[in-house]
CSV table of C-alpha atoms in Angstrom, one decimal:
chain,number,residue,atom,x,y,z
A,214,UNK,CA,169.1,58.5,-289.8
A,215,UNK,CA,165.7,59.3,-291.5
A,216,UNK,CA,167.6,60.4,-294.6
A,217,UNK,CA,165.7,62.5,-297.1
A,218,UNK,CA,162.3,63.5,-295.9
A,219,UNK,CA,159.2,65.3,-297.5
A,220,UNK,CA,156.1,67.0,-296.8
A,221,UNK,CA,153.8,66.7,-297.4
A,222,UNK,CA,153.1,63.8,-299.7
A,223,UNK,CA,150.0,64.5,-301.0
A,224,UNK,CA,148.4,67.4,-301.6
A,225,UNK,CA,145.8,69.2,-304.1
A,226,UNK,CA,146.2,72.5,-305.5
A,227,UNK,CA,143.1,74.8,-307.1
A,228,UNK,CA,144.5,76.3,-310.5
A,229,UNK,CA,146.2,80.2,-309.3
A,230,UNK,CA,147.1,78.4,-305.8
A,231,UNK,CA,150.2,78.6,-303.9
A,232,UNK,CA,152.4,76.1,-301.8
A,233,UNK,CA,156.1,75.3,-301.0
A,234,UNK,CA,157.0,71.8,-301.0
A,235,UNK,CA,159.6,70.9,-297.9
A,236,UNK,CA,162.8,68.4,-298.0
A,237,UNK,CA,165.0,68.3,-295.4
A,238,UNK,CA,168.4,65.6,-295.2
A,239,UNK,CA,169.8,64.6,-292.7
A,240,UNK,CA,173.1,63.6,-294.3
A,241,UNK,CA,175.2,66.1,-294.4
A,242,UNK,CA,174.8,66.5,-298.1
A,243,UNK,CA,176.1,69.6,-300.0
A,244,UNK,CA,174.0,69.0,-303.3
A,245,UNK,CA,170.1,69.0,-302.8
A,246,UNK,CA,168.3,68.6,-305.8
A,247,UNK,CA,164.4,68.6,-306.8
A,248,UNK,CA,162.8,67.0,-309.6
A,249,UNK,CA,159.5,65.8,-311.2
A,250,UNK,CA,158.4,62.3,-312.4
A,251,UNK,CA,155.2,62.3,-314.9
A,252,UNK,CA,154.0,58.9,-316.8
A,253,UNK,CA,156.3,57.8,-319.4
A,254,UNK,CA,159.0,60.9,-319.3
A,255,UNK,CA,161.3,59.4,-316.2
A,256,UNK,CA,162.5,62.3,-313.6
A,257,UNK,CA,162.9,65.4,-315.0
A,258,UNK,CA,165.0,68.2,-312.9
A,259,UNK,CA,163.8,70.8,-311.6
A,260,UNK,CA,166.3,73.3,-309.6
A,261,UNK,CA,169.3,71.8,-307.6
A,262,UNK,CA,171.8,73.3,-305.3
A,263,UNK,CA,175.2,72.3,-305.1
A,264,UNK,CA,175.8,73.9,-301.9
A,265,UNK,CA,174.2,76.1,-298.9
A,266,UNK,CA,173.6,80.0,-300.9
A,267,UNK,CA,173.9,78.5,-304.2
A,268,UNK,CA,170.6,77.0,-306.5
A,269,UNK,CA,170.8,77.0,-310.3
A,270,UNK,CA,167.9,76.0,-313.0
A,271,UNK,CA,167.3,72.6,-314.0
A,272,UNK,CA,165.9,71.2,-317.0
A,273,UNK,CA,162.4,72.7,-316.3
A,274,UNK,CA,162.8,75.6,-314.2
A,275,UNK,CA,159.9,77.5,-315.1
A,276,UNK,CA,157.1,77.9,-312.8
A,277,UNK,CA,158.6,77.2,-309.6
A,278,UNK,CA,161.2,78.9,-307.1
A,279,UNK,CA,163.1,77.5,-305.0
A,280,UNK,CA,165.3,78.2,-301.7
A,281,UNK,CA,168.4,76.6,-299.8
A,282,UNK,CA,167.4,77.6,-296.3
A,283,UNK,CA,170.5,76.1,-294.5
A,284,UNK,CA,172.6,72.7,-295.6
A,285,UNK,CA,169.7,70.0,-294.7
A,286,UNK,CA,166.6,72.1,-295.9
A,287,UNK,CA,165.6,73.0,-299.6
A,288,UNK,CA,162.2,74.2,-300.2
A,289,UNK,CA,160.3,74.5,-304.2
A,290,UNK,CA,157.5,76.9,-303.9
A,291,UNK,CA,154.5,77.1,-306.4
A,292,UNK,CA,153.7,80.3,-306.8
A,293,UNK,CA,150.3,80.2,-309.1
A,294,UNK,CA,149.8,76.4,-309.6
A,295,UNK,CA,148.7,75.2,-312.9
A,296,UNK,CA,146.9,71.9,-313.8
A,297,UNK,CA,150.5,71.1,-316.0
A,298,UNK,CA,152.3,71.1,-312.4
A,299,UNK,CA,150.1,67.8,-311.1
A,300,UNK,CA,153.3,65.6,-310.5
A,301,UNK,CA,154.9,63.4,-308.6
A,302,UNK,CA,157.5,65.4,-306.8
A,303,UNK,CA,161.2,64.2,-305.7
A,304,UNK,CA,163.9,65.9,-303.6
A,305,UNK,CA,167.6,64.3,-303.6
A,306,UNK,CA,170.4,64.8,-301.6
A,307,UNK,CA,174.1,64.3,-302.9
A,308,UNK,CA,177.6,64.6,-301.5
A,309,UNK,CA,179.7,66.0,-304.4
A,310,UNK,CA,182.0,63.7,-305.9
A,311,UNK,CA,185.3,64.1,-304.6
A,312,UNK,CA,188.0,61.3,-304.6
A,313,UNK,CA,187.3,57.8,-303.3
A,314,UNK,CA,183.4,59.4,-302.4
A,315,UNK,CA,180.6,57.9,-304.8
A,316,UNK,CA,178.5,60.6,-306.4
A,317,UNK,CA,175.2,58.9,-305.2
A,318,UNK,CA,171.9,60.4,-305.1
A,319,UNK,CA,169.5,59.8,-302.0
A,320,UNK,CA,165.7,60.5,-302.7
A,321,UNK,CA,162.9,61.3,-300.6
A,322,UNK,CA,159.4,59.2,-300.8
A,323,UNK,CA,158.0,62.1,-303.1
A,324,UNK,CA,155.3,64.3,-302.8
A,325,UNK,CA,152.1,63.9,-305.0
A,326,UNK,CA,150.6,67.1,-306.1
A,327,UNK,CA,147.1,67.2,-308.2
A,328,UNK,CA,146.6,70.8,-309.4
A,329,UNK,CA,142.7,71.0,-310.5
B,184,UNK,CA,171.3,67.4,-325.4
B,185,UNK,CA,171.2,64.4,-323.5
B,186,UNK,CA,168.9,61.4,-324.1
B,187,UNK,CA,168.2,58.8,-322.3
B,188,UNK,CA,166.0,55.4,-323.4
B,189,UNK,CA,165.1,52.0,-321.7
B,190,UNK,CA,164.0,49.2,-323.8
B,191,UNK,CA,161.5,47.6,-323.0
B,192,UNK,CA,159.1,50.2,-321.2
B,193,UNK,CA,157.4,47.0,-319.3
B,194,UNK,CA,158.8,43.1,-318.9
B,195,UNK,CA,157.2,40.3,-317.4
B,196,UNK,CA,158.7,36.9,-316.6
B,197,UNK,CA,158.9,33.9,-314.1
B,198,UNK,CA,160.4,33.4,-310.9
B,199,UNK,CA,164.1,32.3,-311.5
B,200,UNK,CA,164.7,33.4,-314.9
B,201,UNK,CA,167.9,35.5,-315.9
B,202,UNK,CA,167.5,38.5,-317.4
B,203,UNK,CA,168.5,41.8,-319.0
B,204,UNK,CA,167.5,45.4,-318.8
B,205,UNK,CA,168.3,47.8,-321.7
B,206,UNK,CA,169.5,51.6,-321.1
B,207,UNK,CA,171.1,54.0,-324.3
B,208,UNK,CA,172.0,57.4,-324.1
B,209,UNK,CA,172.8,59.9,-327.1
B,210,UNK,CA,175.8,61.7,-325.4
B,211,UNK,CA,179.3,59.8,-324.6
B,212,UNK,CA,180.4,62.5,-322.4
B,213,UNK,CA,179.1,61.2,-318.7
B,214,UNK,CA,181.2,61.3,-315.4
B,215,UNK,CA,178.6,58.3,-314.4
B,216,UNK,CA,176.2,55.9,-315.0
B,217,UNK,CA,173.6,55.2,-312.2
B,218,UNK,CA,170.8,52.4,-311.7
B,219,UNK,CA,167.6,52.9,-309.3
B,220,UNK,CA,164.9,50.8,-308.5
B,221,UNK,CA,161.6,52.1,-308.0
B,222,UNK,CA,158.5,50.5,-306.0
B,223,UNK,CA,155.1,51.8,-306.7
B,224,UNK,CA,154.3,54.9,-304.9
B,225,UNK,CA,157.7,54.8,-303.4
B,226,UNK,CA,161.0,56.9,-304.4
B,227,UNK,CA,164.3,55.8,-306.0
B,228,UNK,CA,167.0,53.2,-304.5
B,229,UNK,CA,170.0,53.5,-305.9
B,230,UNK,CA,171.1,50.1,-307.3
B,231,UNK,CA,174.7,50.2,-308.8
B,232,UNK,CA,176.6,53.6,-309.5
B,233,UNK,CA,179.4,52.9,-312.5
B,234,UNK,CA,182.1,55.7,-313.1
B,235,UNK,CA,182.9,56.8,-316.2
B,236,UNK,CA,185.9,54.7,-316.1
B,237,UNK,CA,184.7,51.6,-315.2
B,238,UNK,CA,183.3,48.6,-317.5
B,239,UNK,CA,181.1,47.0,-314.9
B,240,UNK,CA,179.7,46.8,-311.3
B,241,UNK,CA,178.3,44.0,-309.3
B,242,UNK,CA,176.1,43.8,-306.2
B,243,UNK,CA,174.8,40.2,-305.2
B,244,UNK,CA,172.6,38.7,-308.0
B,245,UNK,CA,172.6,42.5,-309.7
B,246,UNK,CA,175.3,43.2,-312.8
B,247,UNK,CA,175.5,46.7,-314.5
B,248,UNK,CA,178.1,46.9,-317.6
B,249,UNK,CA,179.1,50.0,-319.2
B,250,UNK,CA,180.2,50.6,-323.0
B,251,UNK,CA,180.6,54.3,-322.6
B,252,UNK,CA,182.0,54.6,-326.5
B,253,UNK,CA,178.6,53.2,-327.9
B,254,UNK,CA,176.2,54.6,-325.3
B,255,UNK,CA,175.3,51.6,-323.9
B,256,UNK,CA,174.2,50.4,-320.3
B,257,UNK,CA,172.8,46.7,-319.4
B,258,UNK,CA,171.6,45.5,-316.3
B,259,UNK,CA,171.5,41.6,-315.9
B,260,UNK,CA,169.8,40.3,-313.3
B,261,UNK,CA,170.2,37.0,-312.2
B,262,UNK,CA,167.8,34.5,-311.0
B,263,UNK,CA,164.6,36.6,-310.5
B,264,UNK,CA,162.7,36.5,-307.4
B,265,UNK,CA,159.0,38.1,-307.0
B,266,UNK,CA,160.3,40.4,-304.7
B,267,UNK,CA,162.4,42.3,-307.4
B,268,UNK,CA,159.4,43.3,-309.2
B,269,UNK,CA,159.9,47.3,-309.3
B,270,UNK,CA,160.6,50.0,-311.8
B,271,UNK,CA,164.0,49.9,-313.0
B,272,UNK,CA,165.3,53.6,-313.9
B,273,UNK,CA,168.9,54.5,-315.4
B,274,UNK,CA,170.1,57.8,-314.5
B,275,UNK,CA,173.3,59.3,-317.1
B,276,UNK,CA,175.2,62.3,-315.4
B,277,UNK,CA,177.0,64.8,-317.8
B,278,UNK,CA,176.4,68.3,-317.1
B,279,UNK,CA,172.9,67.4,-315.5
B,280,UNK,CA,171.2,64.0,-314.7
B,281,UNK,CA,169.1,62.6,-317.2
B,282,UNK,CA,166.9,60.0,-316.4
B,283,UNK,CA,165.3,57.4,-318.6
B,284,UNK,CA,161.4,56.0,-318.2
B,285,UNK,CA,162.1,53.4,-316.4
B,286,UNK,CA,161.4,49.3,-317.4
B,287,UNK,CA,158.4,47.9,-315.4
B,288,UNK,CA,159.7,44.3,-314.0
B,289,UNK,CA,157.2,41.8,-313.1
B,290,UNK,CA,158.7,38.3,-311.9
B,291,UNK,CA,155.2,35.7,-311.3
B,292,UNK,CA,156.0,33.1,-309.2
């Protein structure tokens, strides 16, 4: 199992640029989730999907799209990059909690984005 | 909203030394309370998951505690070793995950 993957994991962006950042699980998790870590401000969430079809805002939403292409895959697209978007990029993977199954979040390496 | 601190942002001590890791948060209504660990350039581990319910978890020389009426979270670890120098990040679900900034360990030998 390779778990949570990313790509790519690094990348820089010229300001008005576009890109979609790729996760993929491997888990069979229903609940994908994508946030962003800056210095000092711990991980901040971005967009999440509790299941295949279904993606709701996060705590920062604005800026980025995202999309739930099937249960394993959840891309975040940049659609005009700004220098406030130069991160450090996470996507999660959870299985929901149900009884006797721990809500536990799996993360990917990250991706590291520099938007100039 | 939810709030989430760690005291202290960075801590530094020698090999074999007990110690403690502070988390708070602002809201008392959490279906969880999650520990991470987090290497540099790395992503999250997840360390010890406590349920809303519970007072305390334990994994090897790692003890998370709970006090969900006075929004309190410890992590005591127990005779440091180098190799658990990390990032140590609380994580409070409610209605959302909220993280906290993490506590930078450094255990010399």
């Amino acid at each position: 199992n390779a778990g949570v993957t990313q790509t790519p994991k690094f990348q820089v962006l010229k300001t008005g640029q576009s890109m979609t950042l790729q996760c993929a699980q491997d888990m069979n998790h229903n609940s994908m989730y994508w946030y962003r870590q800056d210095p000092g401000m711990g991980l901040r969430l971005i967009y999440y999907s509790a299941s295949e079809g279904t993606t709701d805002k996060g705590e920062v939403p604005n800026g980025y799209n995202v999309s739930r292409l099937n249960k394993r895959e959840f891309s975040l697209r940049l659609e005009s990059a700004a220098p406030s978007q130069t991160s450090v990029y996470f996507c999660a993977s959870s299985e929901p909690p149900l009884a006797g199954v721990r809500d536990t979040q799996y993360f990917g390496p990250g991706t590291r984005l520099t938007v100039l | 909203k939810q709030e989430v601190t760690q005291i202290p942002a960075a801590l530094s001590v020698p090999e074999g030394e007990n110690l403690v890791l502070n988390c708070s948060f602002t809201d008392s209504a959490i279906y969880n309370l999650q520990w991470f660990r987090q290497d540099p350039g790395k992503g999250l581990t997840s360390l010890l998951l406590i349920q809303s319910s519970q007072r305390e978890q334990t994994s090897g020389r790692l003890n998370a505690s709970l006090d969900k009426s006075s929004g309190r979270s410890t992590l005591y670890i127990a005779a440091s070793q180098p190799g658990d120098s990390a990032t140590y990040l609380c994580a409070v679900k409610g209605n959302d995950m909220r993280f906290g900034a993490g506590t930078r360990l450094t255990v010399k030998p």
